[in-house]
Short mmCIF file of C-alpha atoms in Angstrom, two decimals:
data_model
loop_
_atom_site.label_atom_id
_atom_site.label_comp_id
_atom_site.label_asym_id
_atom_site.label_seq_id
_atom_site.Cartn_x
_atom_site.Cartn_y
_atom_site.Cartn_z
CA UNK A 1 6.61 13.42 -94.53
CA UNK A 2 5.39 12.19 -97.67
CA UNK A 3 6.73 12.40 -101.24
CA UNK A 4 9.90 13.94 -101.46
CA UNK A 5 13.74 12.43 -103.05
CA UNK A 6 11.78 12.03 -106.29
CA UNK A 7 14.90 14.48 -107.76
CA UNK A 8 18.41 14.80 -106.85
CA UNK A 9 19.21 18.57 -107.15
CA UNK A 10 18.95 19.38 -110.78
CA UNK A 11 15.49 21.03 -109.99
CA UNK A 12 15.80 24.64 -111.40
CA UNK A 13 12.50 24.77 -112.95
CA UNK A 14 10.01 22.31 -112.09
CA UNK A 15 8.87 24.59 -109.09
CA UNK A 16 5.63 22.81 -108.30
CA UNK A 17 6.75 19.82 -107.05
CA UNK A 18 9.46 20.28 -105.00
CA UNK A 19 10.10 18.27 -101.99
CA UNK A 20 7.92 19.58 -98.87
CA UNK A 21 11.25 20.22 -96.76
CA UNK A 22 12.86 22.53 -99.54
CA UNK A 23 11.73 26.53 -98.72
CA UNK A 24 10.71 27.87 -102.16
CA UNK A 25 12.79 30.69 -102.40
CA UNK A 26 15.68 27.85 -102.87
CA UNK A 27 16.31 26.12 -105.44
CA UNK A 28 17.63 23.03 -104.34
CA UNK A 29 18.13 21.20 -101.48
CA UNK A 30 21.71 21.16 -101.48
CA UNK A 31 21.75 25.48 -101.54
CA UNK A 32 19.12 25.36 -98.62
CA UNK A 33 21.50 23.44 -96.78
CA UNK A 34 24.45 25.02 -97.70
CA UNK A 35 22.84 28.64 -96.97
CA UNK A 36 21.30 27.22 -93.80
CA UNK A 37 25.22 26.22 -92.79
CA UNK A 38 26.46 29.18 -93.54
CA UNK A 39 23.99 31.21 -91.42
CA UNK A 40 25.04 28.80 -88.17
CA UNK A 41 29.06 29.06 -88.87
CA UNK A 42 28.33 33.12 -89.19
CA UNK A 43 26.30 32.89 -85.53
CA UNK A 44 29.46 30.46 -84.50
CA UNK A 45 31.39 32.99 -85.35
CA UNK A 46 29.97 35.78 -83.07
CA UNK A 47 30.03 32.85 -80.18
CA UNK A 48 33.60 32.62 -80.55
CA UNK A 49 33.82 36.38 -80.00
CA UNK A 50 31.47 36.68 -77.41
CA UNK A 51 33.96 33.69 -75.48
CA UNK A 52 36.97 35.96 -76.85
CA UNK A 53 35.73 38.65 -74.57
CA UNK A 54 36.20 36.53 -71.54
CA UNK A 55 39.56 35.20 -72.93
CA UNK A 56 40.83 38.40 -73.74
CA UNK A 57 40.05 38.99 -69.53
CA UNK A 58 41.64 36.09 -68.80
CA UNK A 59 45.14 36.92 -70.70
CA UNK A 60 45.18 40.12 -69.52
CA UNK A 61 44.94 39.10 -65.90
CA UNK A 62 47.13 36.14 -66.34
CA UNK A 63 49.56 38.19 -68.04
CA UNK A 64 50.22 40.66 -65.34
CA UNK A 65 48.82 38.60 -62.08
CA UNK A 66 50.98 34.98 -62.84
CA UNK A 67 50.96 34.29 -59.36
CA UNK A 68 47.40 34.81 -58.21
CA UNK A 69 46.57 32.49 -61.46
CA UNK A 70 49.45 29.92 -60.09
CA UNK A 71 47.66 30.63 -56.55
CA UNK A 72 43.92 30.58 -57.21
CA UNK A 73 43.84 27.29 -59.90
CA UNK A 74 44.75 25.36 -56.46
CA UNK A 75 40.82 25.07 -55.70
CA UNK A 76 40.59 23.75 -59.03
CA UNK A 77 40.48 19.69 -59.59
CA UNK A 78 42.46 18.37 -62.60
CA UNK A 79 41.03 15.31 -62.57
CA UNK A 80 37.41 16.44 -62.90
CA UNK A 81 38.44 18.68 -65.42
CA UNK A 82 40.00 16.25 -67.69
CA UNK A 83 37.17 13.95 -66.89
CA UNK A 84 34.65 16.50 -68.15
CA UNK A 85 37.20 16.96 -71.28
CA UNK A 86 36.47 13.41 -72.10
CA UNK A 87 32.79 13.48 -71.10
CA UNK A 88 32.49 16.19 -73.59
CA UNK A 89 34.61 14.46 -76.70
CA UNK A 90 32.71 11.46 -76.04
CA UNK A 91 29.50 13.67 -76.56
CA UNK A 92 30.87 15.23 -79.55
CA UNK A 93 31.59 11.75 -81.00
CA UNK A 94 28.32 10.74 -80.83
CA UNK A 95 26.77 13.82 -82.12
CA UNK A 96 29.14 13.31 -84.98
CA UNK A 97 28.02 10.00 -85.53
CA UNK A 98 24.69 10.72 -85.03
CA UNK A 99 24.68 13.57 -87.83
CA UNK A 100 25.92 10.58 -89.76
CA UNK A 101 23.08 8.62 -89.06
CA UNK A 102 20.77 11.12 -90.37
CA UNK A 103 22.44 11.31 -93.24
CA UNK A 104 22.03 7.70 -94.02
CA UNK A 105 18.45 7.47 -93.05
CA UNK A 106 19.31 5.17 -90.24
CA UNK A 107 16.74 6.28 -87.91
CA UNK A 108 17.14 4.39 -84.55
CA UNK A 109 20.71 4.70 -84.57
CA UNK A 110 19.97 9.17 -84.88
CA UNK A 111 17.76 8.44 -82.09
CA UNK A 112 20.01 6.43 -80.19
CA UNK A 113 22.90 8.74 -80.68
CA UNK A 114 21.35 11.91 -79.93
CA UNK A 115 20.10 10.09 -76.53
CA UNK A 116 23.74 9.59 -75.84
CA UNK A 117 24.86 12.61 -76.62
CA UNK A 118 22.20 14.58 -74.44
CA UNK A 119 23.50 12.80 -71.90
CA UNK A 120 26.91 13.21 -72.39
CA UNK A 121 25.45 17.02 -71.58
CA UNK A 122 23.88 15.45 -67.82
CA UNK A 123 27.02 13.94 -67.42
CA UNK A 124 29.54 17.35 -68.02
CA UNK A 125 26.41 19.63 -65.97
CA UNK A 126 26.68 16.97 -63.30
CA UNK A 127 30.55 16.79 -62.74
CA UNK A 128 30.74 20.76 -63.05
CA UNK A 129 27.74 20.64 -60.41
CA UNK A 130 30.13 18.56 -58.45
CA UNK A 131 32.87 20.85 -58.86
CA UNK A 132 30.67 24.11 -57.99
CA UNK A 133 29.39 22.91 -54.89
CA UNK A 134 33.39 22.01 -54.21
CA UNK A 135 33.95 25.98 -54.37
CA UNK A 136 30.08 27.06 -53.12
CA UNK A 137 31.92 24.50 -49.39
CA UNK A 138 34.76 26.28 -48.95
CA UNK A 139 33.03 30.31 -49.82
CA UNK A 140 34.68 30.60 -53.39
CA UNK A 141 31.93 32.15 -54.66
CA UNK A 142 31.88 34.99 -57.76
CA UNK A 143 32.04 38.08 -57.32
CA UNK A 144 31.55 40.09 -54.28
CA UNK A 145 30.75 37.17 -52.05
CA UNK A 146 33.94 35.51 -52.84
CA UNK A 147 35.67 34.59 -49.59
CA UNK A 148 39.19 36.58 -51.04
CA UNK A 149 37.10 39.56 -51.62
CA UNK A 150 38.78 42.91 -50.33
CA UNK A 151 36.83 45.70 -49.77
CA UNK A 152 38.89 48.84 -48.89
CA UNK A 153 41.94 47.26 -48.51
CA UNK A 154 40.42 44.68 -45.69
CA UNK A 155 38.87 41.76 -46.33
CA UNK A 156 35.38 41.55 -46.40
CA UNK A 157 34.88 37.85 -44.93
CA UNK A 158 37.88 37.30 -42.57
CA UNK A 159 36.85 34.24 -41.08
CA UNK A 160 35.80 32.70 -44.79
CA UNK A 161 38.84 34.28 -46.13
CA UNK A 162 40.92 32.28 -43.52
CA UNK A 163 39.34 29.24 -43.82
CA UNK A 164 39.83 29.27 -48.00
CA UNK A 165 43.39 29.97 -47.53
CA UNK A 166 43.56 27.35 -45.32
CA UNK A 167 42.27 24.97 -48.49
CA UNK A 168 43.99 26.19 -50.73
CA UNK A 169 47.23 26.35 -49.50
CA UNK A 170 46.48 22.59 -48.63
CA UNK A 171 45.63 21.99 -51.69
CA UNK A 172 48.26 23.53 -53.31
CA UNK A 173 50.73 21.58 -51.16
CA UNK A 174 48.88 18.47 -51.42
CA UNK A 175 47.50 18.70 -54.50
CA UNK A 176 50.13 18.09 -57.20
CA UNK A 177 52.63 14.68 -57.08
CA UNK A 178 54.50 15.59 -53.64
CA UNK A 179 53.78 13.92 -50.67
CA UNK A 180 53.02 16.81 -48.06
CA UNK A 181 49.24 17.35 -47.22
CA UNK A 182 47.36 20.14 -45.99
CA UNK A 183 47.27 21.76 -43.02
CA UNK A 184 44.48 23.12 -41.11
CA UNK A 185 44.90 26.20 -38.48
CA UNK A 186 43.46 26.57 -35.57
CA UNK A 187 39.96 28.07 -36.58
CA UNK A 188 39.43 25.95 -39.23
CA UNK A 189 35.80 24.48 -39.88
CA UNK A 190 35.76 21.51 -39.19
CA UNK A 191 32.58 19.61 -41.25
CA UNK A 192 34.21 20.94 -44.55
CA UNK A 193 36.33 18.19 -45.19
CA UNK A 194 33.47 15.95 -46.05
CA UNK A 195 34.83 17.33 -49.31
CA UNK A 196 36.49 14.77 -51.75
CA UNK A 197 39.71 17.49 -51.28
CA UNK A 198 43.01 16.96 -49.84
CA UNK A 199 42.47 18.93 -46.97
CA UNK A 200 42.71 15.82 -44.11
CA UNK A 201 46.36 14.80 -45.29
CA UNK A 202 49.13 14.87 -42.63
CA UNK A 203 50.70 17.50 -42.20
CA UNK A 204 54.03 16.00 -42.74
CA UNK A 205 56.15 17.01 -45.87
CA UNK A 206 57.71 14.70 -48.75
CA UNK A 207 61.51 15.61 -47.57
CA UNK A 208 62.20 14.59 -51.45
CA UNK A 209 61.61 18.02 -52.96
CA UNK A 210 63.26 20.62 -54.10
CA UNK A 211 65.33 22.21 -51.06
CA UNK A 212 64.54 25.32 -51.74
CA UNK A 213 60.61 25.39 -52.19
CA UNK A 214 60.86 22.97 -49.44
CA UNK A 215 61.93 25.45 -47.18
CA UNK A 216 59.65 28.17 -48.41
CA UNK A 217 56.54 26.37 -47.67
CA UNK A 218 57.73 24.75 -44.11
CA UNK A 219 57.70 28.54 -43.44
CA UNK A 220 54.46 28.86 -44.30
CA UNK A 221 52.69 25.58 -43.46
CA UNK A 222 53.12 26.71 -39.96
CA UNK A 223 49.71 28.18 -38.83
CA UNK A 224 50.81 32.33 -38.91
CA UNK A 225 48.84 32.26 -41.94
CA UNK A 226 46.06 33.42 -39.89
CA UNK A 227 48.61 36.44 -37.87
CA UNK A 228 49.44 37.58 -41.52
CA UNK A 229 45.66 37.76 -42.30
CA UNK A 230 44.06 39.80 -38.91
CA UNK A 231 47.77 42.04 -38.63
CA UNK A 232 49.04 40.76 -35.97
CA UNK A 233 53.18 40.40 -36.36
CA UNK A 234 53.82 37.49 -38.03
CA UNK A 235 56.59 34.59 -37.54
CA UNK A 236 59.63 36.01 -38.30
CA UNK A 237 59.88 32.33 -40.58
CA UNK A 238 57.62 33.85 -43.00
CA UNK A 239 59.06 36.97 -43.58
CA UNK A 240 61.09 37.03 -46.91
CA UNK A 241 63.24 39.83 -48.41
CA UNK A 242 61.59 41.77 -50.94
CA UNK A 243 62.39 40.02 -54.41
CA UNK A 244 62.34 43.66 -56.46
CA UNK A 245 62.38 47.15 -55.66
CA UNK A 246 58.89 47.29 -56.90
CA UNK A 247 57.61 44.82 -54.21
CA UNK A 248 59.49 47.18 -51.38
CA UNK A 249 58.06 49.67 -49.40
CA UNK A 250 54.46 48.86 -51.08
CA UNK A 251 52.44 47.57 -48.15
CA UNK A 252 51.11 49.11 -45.45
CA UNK A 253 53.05 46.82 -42.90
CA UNK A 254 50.60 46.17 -40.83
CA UNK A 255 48.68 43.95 -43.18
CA UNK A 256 50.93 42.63 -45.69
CA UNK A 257 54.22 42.29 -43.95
CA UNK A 258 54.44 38.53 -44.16
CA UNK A 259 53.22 38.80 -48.07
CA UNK A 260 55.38 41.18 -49.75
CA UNK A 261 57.40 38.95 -51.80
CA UNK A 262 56.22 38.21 -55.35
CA UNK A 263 57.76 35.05 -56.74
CA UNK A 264 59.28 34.65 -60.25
CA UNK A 265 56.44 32.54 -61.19
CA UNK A 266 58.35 29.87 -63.36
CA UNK A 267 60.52 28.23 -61.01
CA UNK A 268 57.64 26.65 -59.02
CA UNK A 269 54.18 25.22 -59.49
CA UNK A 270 53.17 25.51 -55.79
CA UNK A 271 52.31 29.05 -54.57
CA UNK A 272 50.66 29.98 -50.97
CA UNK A 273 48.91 32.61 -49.78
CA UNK A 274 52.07 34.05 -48.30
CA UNK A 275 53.95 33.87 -51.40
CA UNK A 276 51.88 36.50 -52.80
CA UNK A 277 52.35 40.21 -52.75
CA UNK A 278 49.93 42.32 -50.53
CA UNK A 279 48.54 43.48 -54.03
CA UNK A 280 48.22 40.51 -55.11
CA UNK A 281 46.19 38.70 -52.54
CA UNK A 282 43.67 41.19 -52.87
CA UNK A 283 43.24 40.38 -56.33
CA UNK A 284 42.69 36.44 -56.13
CA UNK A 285 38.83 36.82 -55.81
CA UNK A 286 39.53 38.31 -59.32
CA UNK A 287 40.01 34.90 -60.40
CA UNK A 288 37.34 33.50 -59.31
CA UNK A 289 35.41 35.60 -61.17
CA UNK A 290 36.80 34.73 -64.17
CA UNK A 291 36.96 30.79 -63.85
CA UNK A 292 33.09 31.21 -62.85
CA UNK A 293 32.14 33.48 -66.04
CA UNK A 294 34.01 31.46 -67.94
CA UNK A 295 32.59 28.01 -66.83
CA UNK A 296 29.49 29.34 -66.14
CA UNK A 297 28.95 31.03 -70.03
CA UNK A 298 30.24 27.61 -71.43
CA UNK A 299 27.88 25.60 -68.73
CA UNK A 300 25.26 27.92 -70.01
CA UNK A 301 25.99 26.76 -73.94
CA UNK A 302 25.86 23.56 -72.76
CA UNK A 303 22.71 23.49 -71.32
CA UNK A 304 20.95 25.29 -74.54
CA UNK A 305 22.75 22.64 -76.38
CA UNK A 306 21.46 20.11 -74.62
CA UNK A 307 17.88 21.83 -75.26
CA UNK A 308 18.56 21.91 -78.55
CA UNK A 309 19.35 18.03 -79.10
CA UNK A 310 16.29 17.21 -76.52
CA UNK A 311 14.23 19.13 -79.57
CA UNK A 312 16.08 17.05 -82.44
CA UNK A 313 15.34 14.45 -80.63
CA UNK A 314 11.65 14.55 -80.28
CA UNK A 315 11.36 15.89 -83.76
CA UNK A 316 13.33 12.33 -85.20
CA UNK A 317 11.47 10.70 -83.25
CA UNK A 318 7.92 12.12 -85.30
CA UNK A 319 10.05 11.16 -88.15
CA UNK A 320 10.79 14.41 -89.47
CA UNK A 321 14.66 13.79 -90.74
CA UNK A 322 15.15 11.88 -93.81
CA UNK A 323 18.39 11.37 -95.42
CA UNK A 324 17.54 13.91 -98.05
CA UNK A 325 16.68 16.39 -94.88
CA UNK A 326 18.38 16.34 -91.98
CA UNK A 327 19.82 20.09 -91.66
CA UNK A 328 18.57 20.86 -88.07
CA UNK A 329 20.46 17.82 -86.89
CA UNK A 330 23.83 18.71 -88.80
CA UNK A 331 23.26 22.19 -87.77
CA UNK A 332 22.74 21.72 -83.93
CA UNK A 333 25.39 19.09 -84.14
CA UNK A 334 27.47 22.04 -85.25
CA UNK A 335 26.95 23.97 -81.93
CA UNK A 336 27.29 20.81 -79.95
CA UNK A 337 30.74 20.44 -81.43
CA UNK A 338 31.53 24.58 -80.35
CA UNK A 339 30.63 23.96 -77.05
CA UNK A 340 33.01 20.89 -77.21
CA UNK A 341 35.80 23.64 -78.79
CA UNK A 342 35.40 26.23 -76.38
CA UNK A 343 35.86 23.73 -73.59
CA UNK A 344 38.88 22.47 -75.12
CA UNK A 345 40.31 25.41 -74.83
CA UNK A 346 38.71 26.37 -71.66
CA UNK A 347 40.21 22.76 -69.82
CA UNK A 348 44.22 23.85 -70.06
CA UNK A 349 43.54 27.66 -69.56
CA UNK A 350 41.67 27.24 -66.21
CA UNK A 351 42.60 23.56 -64.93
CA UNK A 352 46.16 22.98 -66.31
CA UNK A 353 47.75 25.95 -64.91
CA UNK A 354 51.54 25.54 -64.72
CA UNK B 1 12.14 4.03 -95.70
CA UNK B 2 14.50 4.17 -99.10
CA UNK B 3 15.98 0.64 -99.99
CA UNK B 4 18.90 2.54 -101.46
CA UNK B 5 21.53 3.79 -99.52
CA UNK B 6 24.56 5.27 -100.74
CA UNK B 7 27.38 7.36 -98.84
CA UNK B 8 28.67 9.49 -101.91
CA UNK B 9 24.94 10.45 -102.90
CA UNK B 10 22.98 13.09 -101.44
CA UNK B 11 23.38 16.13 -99.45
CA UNK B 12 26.53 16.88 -97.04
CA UNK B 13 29.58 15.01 -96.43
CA UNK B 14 28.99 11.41 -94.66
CA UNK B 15 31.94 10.58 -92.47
CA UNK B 16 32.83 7.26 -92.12
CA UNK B 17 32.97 5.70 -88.70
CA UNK B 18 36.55 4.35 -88.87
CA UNK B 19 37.23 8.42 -89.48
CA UNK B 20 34.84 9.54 -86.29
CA UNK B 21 36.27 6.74 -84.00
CA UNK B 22 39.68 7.60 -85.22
CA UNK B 23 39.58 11.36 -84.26
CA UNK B 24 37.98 10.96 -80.96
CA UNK B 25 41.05 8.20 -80.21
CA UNK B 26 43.17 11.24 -81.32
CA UNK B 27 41.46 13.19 -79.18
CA UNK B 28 41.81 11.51 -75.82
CA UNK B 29 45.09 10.77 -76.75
CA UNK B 30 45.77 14.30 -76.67
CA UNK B 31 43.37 15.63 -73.49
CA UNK B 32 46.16 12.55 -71.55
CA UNK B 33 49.01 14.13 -73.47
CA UNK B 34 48.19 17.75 -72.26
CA UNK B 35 47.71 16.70 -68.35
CA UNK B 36 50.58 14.51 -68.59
CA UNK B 37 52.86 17.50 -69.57
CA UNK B 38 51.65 19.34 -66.73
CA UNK B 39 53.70 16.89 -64.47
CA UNK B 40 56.78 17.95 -65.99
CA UNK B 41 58.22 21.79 -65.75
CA UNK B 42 59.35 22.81 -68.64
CA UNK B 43 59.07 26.69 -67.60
CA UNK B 44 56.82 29.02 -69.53
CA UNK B 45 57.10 26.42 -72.41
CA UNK B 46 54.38 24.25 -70.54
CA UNK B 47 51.56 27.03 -71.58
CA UNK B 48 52.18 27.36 -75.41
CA UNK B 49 52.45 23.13 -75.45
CA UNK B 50 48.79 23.47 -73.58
CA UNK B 51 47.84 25.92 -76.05
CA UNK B 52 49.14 24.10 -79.09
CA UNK B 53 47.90 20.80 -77.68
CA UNK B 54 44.51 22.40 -77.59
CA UNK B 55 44.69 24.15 -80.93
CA UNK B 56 45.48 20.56 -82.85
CA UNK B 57 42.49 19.24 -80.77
CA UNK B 58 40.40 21.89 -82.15
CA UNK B 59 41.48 21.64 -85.55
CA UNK B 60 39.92 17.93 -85.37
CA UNK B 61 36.97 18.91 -83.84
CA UNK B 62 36.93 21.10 -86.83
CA UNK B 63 37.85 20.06 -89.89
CA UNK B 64 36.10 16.43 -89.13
CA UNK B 65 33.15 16.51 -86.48
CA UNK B 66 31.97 19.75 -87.74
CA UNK B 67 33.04 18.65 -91.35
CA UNK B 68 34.94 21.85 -92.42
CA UNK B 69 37.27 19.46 -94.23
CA UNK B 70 34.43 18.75 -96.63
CA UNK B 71 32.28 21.57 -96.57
CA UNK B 72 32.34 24.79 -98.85
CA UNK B 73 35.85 26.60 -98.05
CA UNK B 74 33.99 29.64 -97.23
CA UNK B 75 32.67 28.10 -93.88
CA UNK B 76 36.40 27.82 -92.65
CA UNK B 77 37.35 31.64 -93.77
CA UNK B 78 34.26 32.37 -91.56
CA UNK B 79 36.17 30.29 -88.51
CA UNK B 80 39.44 31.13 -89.52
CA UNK B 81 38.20 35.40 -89.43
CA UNK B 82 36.94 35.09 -85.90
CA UNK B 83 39.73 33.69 -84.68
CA UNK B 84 41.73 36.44 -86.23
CA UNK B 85 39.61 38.68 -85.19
CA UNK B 86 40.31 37.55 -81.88
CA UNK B 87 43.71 37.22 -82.06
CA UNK B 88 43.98 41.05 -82.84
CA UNK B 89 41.37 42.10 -79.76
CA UNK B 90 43.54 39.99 -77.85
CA UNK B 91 47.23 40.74 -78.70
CA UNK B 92 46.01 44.59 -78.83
CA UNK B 93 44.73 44.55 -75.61
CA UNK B 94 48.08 42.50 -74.55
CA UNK B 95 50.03 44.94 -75.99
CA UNK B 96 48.17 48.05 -74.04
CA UNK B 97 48.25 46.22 -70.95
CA UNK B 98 51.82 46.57 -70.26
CA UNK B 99 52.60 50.19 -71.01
CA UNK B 100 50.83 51.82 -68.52
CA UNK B 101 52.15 49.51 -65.85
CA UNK B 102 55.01 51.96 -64.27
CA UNK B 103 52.38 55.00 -64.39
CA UNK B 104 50.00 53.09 -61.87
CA UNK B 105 50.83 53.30 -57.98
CA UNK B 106 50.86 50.14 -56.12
CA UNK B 107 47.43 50.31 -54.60
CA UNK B 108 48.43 50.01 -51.08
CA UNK B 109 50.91 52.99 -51.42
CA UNK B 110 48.52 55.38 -52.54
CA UNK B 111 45.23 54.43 -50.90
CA UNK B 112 44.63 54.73 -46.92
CA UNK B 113 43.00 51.87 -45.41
CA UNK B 114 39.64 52.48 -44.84
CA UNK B 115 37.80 50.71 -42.79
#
């Protein structure tokens, strides 16, 4: 870098010395800038779409499948989530403050904060790591390997499929503030509860609940989970009168008999495998799919973003941001701070069902 | 390398830290806000307080870590379109979903299981 800041933007005909940062087919700084911003909010723009895609998935499934959203989110962990949340504002902060810092010139602190930042990146790819290899444990994996998968009306894995409905549906008891743990059938792999989950919580329930739910999921703590699953008759306990016409009638009784019911979604936070229609449960690798396309496009963005800062990084480091050019880091700041959006919109949708 | 260093000179908007440390406070104080309301059931109101929580969190993110507040207006039409853009693609879609719902057969009831 050598002599540039000798004018401050009134340059609309001295072409020949204009500062070595400034293309020539600008004519100042600030419209280089300025143009160079607008270019990154137009390619923001088509991010958000691309993201809208997935959302536009995600409503539509929610919309008509409340349950198997209420049902699946159990393998999800709320506290990693929000953890990641603030791992990611905190990253955002400092990529704020580190645009800042170029702005003034203030060249350790851009260097410092872009250090931070990038790992505020490790940090959010190492929690979601954590968080993957929670699902990869217990078989949730996307698409067609994904222990709920159905194919022709069976399922595909029936021993995985058992075993995931055997966490979730302790999770989903355990999980949330009541007092009753998991439960583990008979069959149940043992060695998968090295897991930080709730699966290895007695099996004894918080009598404190609502009465109802209460007796809803004593029905279907007991272990004919696994009956309902392979067709053999279930426990009469766990057989429920249809809730609508629409659920009657629709299963082919053999498989679905202890499933048919389909609960109105809002009166209850906790659903179990058995709560779910015989439709339904062959949908809930469905959502699996979308949590992992949606984490796993956002993980992607966060990854290139954290390319992007290891680049502004090395290239303050050579000294090539002054405070009269400092665009690249203002401008990858800017998709630092969309990855931070997306997320905060991804957090409630996936981790905060209700 | 300049001995001179003013905030209101030069290119871009320079936020002041007070404003960056302020925002982020707001912005934990919300991510607590939105899990804590997940504790309490408030019905299908508990999604549109997630959604709004998460809207005023991305406004901040916005209009102060990515500057829109300061910047030319035509940056925030630009975010403002896609998101109504999206909101269109979305409630559209929404909107289809639900009409064909009576016309489809319950899988089972229509499809023999194979094996």
């Amino acid at each position: 870098m050598s002599s540039e800041n000798e004018h401050t933007g009134d340059t609309g005909h001295g072409d020949n010395h204009h500062p070595a940062h400034l293309a020539h087919h600008f004519e100042t700084p600030e419209q280089q800038f300025e143009s160079g911003k607008l270019g990154m909010w137009v390619f923001l723009a088509t991010e958000i779409l691309m993201f809208g895609g997935l959302f536009c998935a995600y409503a539509i499934y929610r919309g008509n499948h409340q349950d198997v959203f209420l049902y699946g989110y159990g393998a999800l962990d709320k506290m990693w989530g929000a953890t990641n949340t603030v791992v990611l504002l905190a990253s955002s902060l400092t990529m704020a403050w580190g645009v800042r810092a170029a702005q003034k010139g203030q060249q350790k602190l851009l260097l410092t904060m872009l250090l931070l930042t990038f790992m505020g990146g490790v940090g959010f790819m190492c929690i979601k790591g954590v968080e993957y290899k929670a699902k990869w444990d217990h078989h949730l994996f996307p698409g067609t390997m994904n222990a709920f998968y159905y194919e022709g009306g069976q399922p595909k894995y029936p021993e995985k499929l058992e075993h995931a409905i055997a966490y979730i549906d302790g999770r989903n008891l355990g999980g949330e503030a009541h007092g009753g743990g998991g439960h583990a059938p008979a069959g149940h792999e043992a060695g998968d509860e090295a897991a930080p989950q709730e699966d290895s919580h007695a099996v004894e329930h918080d009598g404190s609940q609502v009465g109802d739910e209460d007796a809803r999921h004593l029905g279907s703590v007991s272990p004919v989970i696994i009956p309902a699953v392979f067709g053999a008759p279930a426990d009469v306990s766990t057989i429920k009168p249809p809730a609508s016409p629409a659920d009657m009638g629709v299963n082919d009784a053999v498989i679905d008999q202890a499933g048919a019911v389909s609960m109105p979604s809002a009166q209850h936070t906790q659903v179990l495998w058995n709560d779910l229609s015989g439709a339904e449960q062959k949908k809930v690798h469905l959502f699996f799919g979308i949590y992992f396309m949606m984490t796993g496009l956002h993980g992607l963005h966060v990854l290139i973003g954290m390319v992007l800062i290891a680049w502004l990084f090395f290239k303050a480091r050579a000294g090539a941001f002054s405070k009269d050019y400092f665009a690249p880091v203002d401008i990858g700041g800017l998709y630092w701070h969309l990855v931070d959006l997306i997320w905060i919109f991804l957090f409630p949708l996936l981790y905060l069902i209700h | 390398m300049n001995a001179h260093t003013n905030d209101d000179h030069g290119i871009g908007h320079v936020s002041p830290i007070w404003m960056l440390l302020g925002v982020f406070a707001l912005l934990i104080f919300f991510t607590v806000l939105t899990v804590a309301v997940t504790y309490v059931d408030l019905g299908p109101a508990n999604i549109w307080i997630a959604l709004a929580v998460a809207v005023v969190k991305g406004a901040l993110v916005g209009l102060y870590f990515m500057h829109l507040r300061y910047d030319s207006p035509f940056n925030s039409l630009i975010l403002v379109g896609a998101f109504l853009f999206l909101a269109v693609f979305i409630g559209i879609a929404l909107m289809d979903t639900g009409e064909y719902q009576q016309n489809i057969s319950p899988p089972d009831t229509v499809r023999p299981v194979a094996g």
